Amino acid sequence: MERSTYKITVYGTVQGVGFRPFVYTLANHFELKGSVCNTGEGVEIVLYASKEELKRFLEALQNELPPLASIDGVDVEQVALQAFDDFCIVQTKADAKKSVRIPPDVSICKACETELFDPTNRRYRYPFITCTHCGVRYCIIERLPYDRKNTSMRFFTMCKKCEAEYNNPLDRRYHAQPIGCFECGPKLELIISPKRLQKSSDEVIDHALKLLLEGKIIALKGVGGYHLMCDATNEAAVMRLRERKNRPTKPFAVMVRDLAMAKELAEISQKEKELLTSKERPVVIVKMKKKLSGIAPDISYIGLFLPYTPLHLLLLDAIKRPLVATSANISNEPICTNIEELEKLQDVYDAVVDHDRVIVNGCDDSVAMVVQEQTIMLRRARGYAPASVELPFKVKKNTLAMGANQKNTIAIAFEDQAILSPHIGDLNTIDSLAYYQNNIDTLRRIYDFSPQIIAHDKHPNYESTKVAKEFVATSEELKTKTVQHHYAHILGVMAEKKIQGKVFGVAFDGTGYGDDGRLWGGEFMVCDYSGYERVAHLKYFKLLGGEKAIKEPRRAALSLLFDLFGEETLSLQTPTTASFTQTELRTHYLAWQKNLNAPQSSSMGRLFDAVSSLLGVLQVMSFEGESGMLLEELYDKSVKEHYLFEVEEEAINTLPMIEALLKEKNTKTAVSKFFNTIVEMVANIYAPYDDLPLVFSGGVFQNRVLLNLLLSRFPKALIANTIPPNDGGIALGQVVACI
Ligand code: ZN
Ligand code: ZN
Ligand code: FE
């Protein structure tokens, strides 16, 4: 049999996932000689084999991948003959080019969980037990290649036992960068301000447990930041957390020990179960079965998630009850990743369960829901970021997409890959802007990436736009591309679904800057990658007070009342008018008449707001999205009728609907008919274009009832499953606008 030497280059998520030991085992299995090593591009295998042996080896390579690995591509070339004594793993080659993927952080695996609770194991109850198949990745990495010295684990010197495991290709911990043990790895610490208490790991957990059972609030350092935690079954504790965090009604996420506990609290479908127990372990929004007081007042859905680190698991296993686990941050600011940041919340928590493994890259919990068997990502972060998205084509230039202003994420793209940052958040404060900049720097550093083109939103006042402009001013070679907000929403879905050709996009959203300088958000557009045509939109109405209208549904409602009744509105008896004083009503009327701080908008999100105000459901929001969630609660599927609307050329006039809605006696009927009207509206506008794929995007599609109705009516419609429908999905859309 004639043998030759082959060089095989494997691209994809192939580092830090046990790929080399896998190759080693495979080569030994086939009795092949050669070597394997990590490079800046991926993994390089040199194999001395016959053609037939090579073929079998490559098949097995693709088919028997380790759980966290994924292959984007394989190149094989024959090289000069080389002699080998055996098959060996060689040191990482330092290469200039960095297109290798960083695996996201992964929840604790079954094998580690078993060892965690095995009294004979040397890592019994070790809160940082991990192996090649699980544990932290993204949040500890400083740069590539993914070696221990390039992570925050470099501060820990391995003990003899750990080192032996680390160096044994047949061990589950071979080159598992974050490994450690009681002797050599990260340690827990309990802080009861201002004291740092010297305690053993079990003592820290026991103490935390005691505090939680007493109704106290603890801050606990997780993977990508701190959580604030309290006993979810203790109403007083939950209310105390609400009060201290100044968060009156926004639902809290709840961590449960296991699936059994999740099922006690909520109805869990098969698909939801898969998500809850997936290696990503996102928070999953599920229908509540048993009400936990104070967790999600007035809302029948609850966000549940399972412990994803050994530390969480030890705590939940001991306490045997659900715990509130909400990101430790000042509202709308980034998650706290170190103790200095956390100390700003000193008045919120009673103690801190801290540890000494540095979080290099902050990362929030991901949030998802299931609608009609489809996963809808509401926030893409831990577990998913920075996984890449394969694009439908190669980008011509290295692209950096700046995202929007709310729920911001950014993206970088090279060749046919886009790497999305985790959820960054709203860019409204100095700290959040610093965190934003940090995330940009992180992706650039890790991937050794320099952009050639910068894509940003059309809104001149978005912080992301300003940063883009500052950026471009630093270099003459850099180009910018301005992308309309709702077009970007639709493009994001097209990129994810790898659509070629035209689509009919429906962007139902909060507000985004339109081509005419008005605030769009109820848009119907025919799109392809080269551009779009806006074929219809909600008829413009004025947002009284501009930005203020986003927090106060009653402002959009009042504006629609003025459109309908003019000055007569001032003497109308409606929940909307009743929420203002006579003086306020007069001032608003003047503003409406004279267009004073009353920008025109076609936003579907604001229409939802208006309806919730007109029906007396909500006048002023205490958290974003509240009006839509409350309307969901009132939907009655036995109501089949809808209201009338008028299509006047491109503008959809909803005033006939508003007028009819005001006369409705029953709130539930009114809400249900409103939802049905939106479905009719989509059907009506889409009808002449129904040879094109129908694409839904925009923040309003986070509304479960609306999405459910629309997917029932249009089962083939496309909605994103890996990027959020909200502004978290904008960055991917901006990337593909740059071809
Ligand atoms: Zn493991
Ligand atoms: Zn050790
Ligand atoms: Fe948007």
XYZ file of C-alpha atoms in Angstrom, residues 70-506:
437
model
C -17.980 22.284 14.821
C -16.199 22.317 11.484
C -16.616 25.153 9.001
C -14.265 23.690 6.418
C -11.421 21.241 5.751
C -8.490 21.676 3.350
C -6.320 18.714 2.361
C -3.048 18.943 0.485
C -0.288 16.474 -0.203
C 3.084 17.615 1.118
C 6.688 16.368 1.014
C 7.115 12.951 2.576
C 7.764 13.029 6.305
C 8.708 10.248 8.652
C 6.895 9.730 11.987
C 7.444 7.295 14.843
C 3.942 7.708 16.192
C 1.049 10.160 16.274
C 1.693 13.130 18.521
C 0.220 16.395 19.648
C 2.620 19.273 19.077
C 2.797 22.756 20.586
C 0.533 25.500 19.297
C 1.956 27.343 16.305
C 1.826 31.103 16.620
C 0.348 32.410 13.383
C -0.513 35.904 12.333
C -3.938 35.165 10.943
C -6.734 34.576 13.379
C -9.858 33.181 11.933
C -10.309 30.420 14.476
C -13.536 30.493 16.466
C -13.782 30.972 20.191
C -16.289 28.649 21.748
C -18.887 30.343 23.936
C -19.151 29.593 27.647
C -20.783 26.240 28.217
C -22.750 24.916 31.155
C -21.389 22.123 33.368
C -21.428 18.730 31.631
C -22.904 15.487 32.965
C -19.516 13.924 33.712
C -18.407 16.917 35.777
C -21.758 17.062 37.562
C -21.377 13.413 38.570
C -17.878 14.047 39.892
C -19.065 17.175 41.726
C -21.356 15.035 43.874
C -19.047 12.024 44.184
C -17.417 12.014 47.669
C -14.565 9.855 46.380
C -13.589 12.332 43.687
C -10.808 14.760 44.459
C -12.964 17.573 43.109
C -15.973 16.602 45.230
C -17.942 19.848 45.748
C -15.284 21.928 43.982
C -17.231 24.983 42.709
C -15.054 25.366 39.593
C -14.917 21.774 38.369
C -14.651 21.713 34.584
C -13.317 19.699 31.661
C -12.755 19.951 27.928
C -16.463 19.550 27.291
C -17.749 22.260 29.596
C -17.100 25.450 31.484
C -15.993 29.000 30.870
C -14.378 30.039 27.592
C -15.295 33.413 26.142
C -15.520 35.245 29.459
C -11.924 34.379 30.443
C -10.155 34.809 27.120
C -7.842 37.738 26.489
C -6.526 36.784 23.057
C -6.068 33.866 20.695
C -4.850 31.178 20.475
C -6.991 29.788 23.228
C -4.257 28.647 25.618
C -4.221 28.971 29.354
C -1.598 31.724 29.219
C -3.997 33.844 27.149
C -6.818 33.582 29.676
C -7.414 34.801 33.206
C -6.488 31.264 34.347
C -2.847 32.282 33.845
C -2.873 33.568 37.443
C -3.282 30.004 38.726
C -0.386 27.567 38.603
C -1.556 24.009 38.181
C -0.758 21.493 40.889
C 0.964 18.210 39.950
C -2.286 16.273 39.677
C -4.040 18.860 37.520
C -0.975 19.206 35.344
C -0.856 15.455 34.759
C -4.491 15.511 33.605
C -3.842 18.581 31.477
C -0.982 16.855 29.688
C -2.571 13.455 29.161
C -4.186 13.262 25.717
C -6.461 10.503 26.917
C -7.794 12.462 29.889
C -11.108 14.326 29.765
C -9.181 17.360 30.984
C -6.451 17.279 28.373
C -5.714 20.942 27.641
C -8.892 22.045 29.379
C -7.638 25.586 29.929
C -9.752 26.483 32.990
C -9.003 23.358 35.057
C -8.034 23.570 38.663
C -8.803 21.975 41.980
C -9.071 22.881 45.679
C -5.301 22.962 45.781
C -4.498 25.098 42.768
C -7.597 26.659 41.203
C -9.928 29.578 41.869
C -11.403 29.882 45.352
C -14.627 31.193 46.796
C -14.738 34.097 49.162
C -17.542 35.543 51.241
C -17.760 39.287 51.637
C -20.001 40.801 54.253
C -19.097 44.419 53.749
C -16.542 45.597 54.639
C -15.107 42.239 55.712
C -13.681 39.541 53.485
C -14.090 36.347 55.457
C -11.565 33.547 55.175
C -13.651 30.426 54.816
C -13.579 27.097 53.077
C -15.624 26.613 49.949
C -18.312 24.646 51.805
C -18.448 27.216 54.570
C -19.047 29.986 52.026
C -21.859 28.035 50.423
C -23.398 27.162 53.800
C -23.251 30.769 54.882
C -24.822 31.978 51.635
C -27.502 29.370 52.094
C -28.256 30.557 55.593
C -28.536 34.158 54.426
C -30.839 33.230 51.556
C -33.093 31.259 53.885
C -33.261 34.292 56.160
C -34.581 36.317 53.227
C -31.330 38.136 52.574
C -30.045 39.200 49.167
C -26.684 37.954 47.959
C -24.568 38.932 44.986
C -22.919 35.917 43.422
C -20.167 35.903 40.837
C -21.085 33.686 37.921
C -19.624 33.268 34.454
C -19.864 36.665 32.792
C -20.882 38.801 35.750
C -22.618 38.897 39.108
C -26.185 37.909 39.875
C -28.360 39.269 42.618
C -30.092 36.344 44.242
C -32.799 35.797 46.804
C -35.304 33.134 47.790
C -37.979 33.265 45.080
C -40.554 31.758 47.431
C -40.039 34.470 50.037
C -42.253 37.353 49.025
C -40.734 39.747 51.538
C -37.256 39.029 50.173
C -38.413 39.530 46.599
C -40.130 42.796 47.507
C -37.011 43.961 49.324
C -34.956 43.287 46.184
C -37.529 45.204 44.106
C -37.413 48.128 46.461
C -33.631 48.242 46.729
C -33.127 47.838 43.007
C -35.885 50.332 42.275
C -37.565 47.847 40.005
C -41.265 47.859 40.887
C -42.762 45.366 38.413
C -40.302 44.091 35.801
C -40.262 40.286 35.991
C -37.264 38.558 37.576
C -35.585 35.479 36.146
C -35.665 32.470 38.452
C -33.069 29.723 38.698
C -34.337 26.246 39.527
C -32.408 23.160 40.638
C -33.506 20.975 37.757
C -36.209 20.208 35.262
C -38.437 18.668 37.927
C -38.495 21.957 39.837
C -39.109 23.855 36.600
C -42.111 21.652 35.920
C -43.556 22.368 39.341
C -43.542 26.048 38.533
C -44.444 26.107 34.871
C -45.798 24.280 31.869
C -42.800 23.051 29.908
C -43.142 21.817 26.342
C -40.674 19.384 24.784
C -38.957 22.177 22.903
C -38.764 24.338 26.028
C -37.283 21.429 27.921
C -34.591 21.033 25.274
C -33.727 24.721 25.563
C -33.698 24.700 29.364
C -31.349 21.723 29.504
C -29.238 22.672 26.478
C -25.537 23.265 26.986
C -26.252 26.996 26.560
C -28.842 27.061 29.371
C -30.591 30.325 28.510
C -33.373 31.836 30.583
C -36.524 30.426 28.953
C -39.805 32.319 29.208
C -42.484 29.758 30.060
C -46.113 29.749 31.165
C -46.447 29.870 34.929
C -48.349 27.113 36.680
C -47.767 28.185 40.220
C -47.628 31.870 40.989
C -44.582 33.046 42.904
C -45.615 36.289 44.575
C -43.755 39.322 43.383
C -41.737 37.583 40.654
C -43.798 38.654 37.655
C -46.740 40.697 38.922
C -49.664 40.797 36.456
C -47.884 38.559 33.957
C -48.461 34.837 33.592
C -45.078 33.992 32.101
C -41.875 33.456 34.005
C -38.232 33.273 32.968
C -36.660 30.063 34.272
C -33.168 28.687 33.905
C -31.094 25.835 35.221
C -27.788 26.122 37.108
C -25.006 26.349 34.568
C -21.923 26.399 36.763
C -20.901 23.979 39.515
C -21.203 26.865 41.981
C -24.844 27.533 41.059
C -25.501 23.831 41.167
C -24.068 23.421 44.680
C -26.187 26.302 45.923
C -29.417 25.202 44.275
C -28.858 21.609 45.313
C -28.573 22.634 48.937
C -31.382 25.160 49.089
C -33.925 23.010 47.244
C -36.063 25.946 46.215
C -36.131 28.407 43.318
C -33.931 31.483 43.540
C -34.350 34.856 41.906
C -31.214 35.351 39.801
C -31.120 38.723 38.137
C -28.123 40.463 36.580
C -26.339 42.692 39.056
C -26.362 46.080 37.404
C -27.757 49.526 37.874
C -30.842 49.587 35.651
C -29.964 49.850 31.982
C -26.252 49.672 32.709
C -23.948 46.787 31.878
C -23.649 43.767 34.152
C -21.046 44.171 36.936
C -17.998 42.033 36.262
C -15.712 42.949 39.152
C -16.061 43.813 42.786
C -15.354 47.527 42.267
C -18.303 47.829 39.899
C -20.437 45.673 42.132
C -19.826 47.897 45.131
C -22.033 50.535 43.538
C -24.859 48.167 44.482
C -23.759 47.867 48.099
C -27.149 48.989 49.336
C -28.868 46.252 47.375
C -27.124 43.124 48.642
C -26.345 41.814 52.111
C -23.354 39.667 51.164
C -21.219 38.699 48.190
C -20.166 35.227 47.140
C -17.040 36.176 45.265
C -14.162 34.320 43.673
C -10.735 35.107 42.301
C -11.105 34.104 38.662
C -11.137 37.367 36.699
C -13.980 37.955 34.251
C -12.220 39.317 31.177
C -15.307 39.689 29.013
C -18.666 40.466 30.577
C -21.610 38.435 29.377
C -25.243 38.483 30.500
C -27.591 35.517 30.601
C -29.292 34.727 27.326
C -33.074 34.832 27.137
C -35.250 32.820 24.765
C -38.839 31.725 24.253
C -40.577 29.144 22.130
C -43.438 30.124 19.838
C -44.921 27.491 17.534
C -41.917 25.200 18.013
C -39.537 27.955 17.016
C -36.844 29.322 19.284
C -37.018 33.081 19.514
C -33.911 34.623 21.054
C -34.809 37.673 23.075
C -31.279 38.261 24.246
C -28.272 36.527 22.753
C -25.385 36.374 25.187
C -23.893 33.663 27.443
C -23.699 30.287 25.738
C -24.252 31.707 22.262
C -21.817 34.586 21.929
C -19.391 34.854 20.268
C -20.467 31.943 18.077
C -20.258 32.893 14.426
C -23.038 33.061 11.899
C -22.254 31.806 8.431
C -23.231 34.402 5.843
C -24.908 33.657 2.517
C -21.863 35.115 0.748
C -18.369 36.397 1.386
C -18.066 40.002 2.499
C -15.746 41.984 0.244
C -14.272 43.961 3.090
C -13.702 43.408 6.781
C -16.841 44.866 8.267
C -17.604 46.222 11.715
C -21.295 46.774 12.424
C -22.060 49.149 15.275
C -25.607 48.006 16.049
C -28.441 50.209 17.238
C -28.808 52.200 20.438
C -31.039 49.939 22.516
C -30.257 46.286 23.327
C -27.069 46.883 21.423
C -24.861 44.176 20.009
C -22.039 44.635 17.547
C -20.696 42.347 14.844
C -17.522 41.864 12.907
C -17.448 40.056 9.589
C -14.682 38.616 7.459
C -14.920 36.199 4.570
C -18.266 34.436 4.965
C -18.446 34.647 8.752
C -20.011 37.162 11.097
C -19.088 37.117 14.772
C -21.713 38.677 17.004
C -20.902 40.168 20.371
C -23.034 39.238 23.343
C -25.870 41.564 24.323
C -24.298 44.868 25.340
C -27.414 46.818 26.319
C -28.692 50.354 25.992
C -26.107 52.984 25.168
C -27.438 55.748 27.373
C -24.850 56.166 30.084
C -21.129 56.772 30.323
C -20.596 53.303 31.798
C -22.578 51.594 29.089
C -20.621 53.442 26.428
C -17.377 52.322 28.027
C -18.679 48.743 28.025
C -19.641 49.167 24.363
C -16.159 50.360 23.473
C -14.768 47.481 25.472
C -16.748 44.959 23.469
C -15.540 46.463 20.204
C -11.945 46.299 21.433
C -12.426 42.726 22.648
C -13.601 41.383 19.299
C -10.896 43.299 17.467
C -8.200 42.045 19.824
C -9.313 38.431 20.023
C -9.689 38.087 16.274
C -6.858 40.453 15.424
C -9.401 42.199 13.288
C -9.148 45.578 11.621
C -12.241 46.872 9.913
C -12.226 48.360 6.436
C -15.840 49.408 6.490
C -18.038 50.496 9.376
C -21.780 50.037 9.186
C -24.043 52.083 11.418
C -27.643 53.130 11.887
C -29.086 56.103 10.074
C -30.060 57.836 13.310
C -27.691 60.802 13.689
C -28.122 60.888 17.462
C -27.500 57.224 18.238
C -24.370 56.864 20.332
C -23.389 53.991 18.030
C -23.519 56.391 15.065
C -21.369 58.917 16.899
C -18.779 56.296 17.811
C -18.749 55.118 14.178
C -18.096 58.649 12.970
C -15.293 59.197 15.481
C -13.805 55.913 14.415
C -13.841 56.767 10.732
C -12.217 60.127 11.411
C -9.117 58.265 12.625
C -8.286 56.724 9.265
C -8.579 57.729 5.640
C -8.977 54.179 4.438
C -12.051 53.496 6.543
C -15.397 53.796 4.842
C -18.825 54.019 6.400
C -22.135 52.603 5.365
C -25.378 53.998 6.726
C -28.133 51.430 7.066
C -31.789 52.251 7.663
C -32.944 50.655 10.909
C -35.869 48.551 9.675
C -34.092 47.472 6.539
C -31.342 46.195 8.861
C -33.984 44.334 10.907
C -35.148 42.470 7.794
C -31.619 41.940 6.457
C -30.645 40.250 9.722
C -33.254 37.541 9.156
C -32.288 37.224 5.483
C -28.657 36.679 6.492
C -29.536 34.119 9.138
C -31.789 32.206 6.749
C -29.281 32.603 3.900
C -31.950 34.003 1.608
C -31.029 34.992 -1.924
C -33.382 37.191 -3.895
C -36.227 39.376 -2.743
C -38.386 39.101 0.365
C -41.429 40.874 1.710
C -40.314 42.244 5.049
C -42.620 43.282 7.860
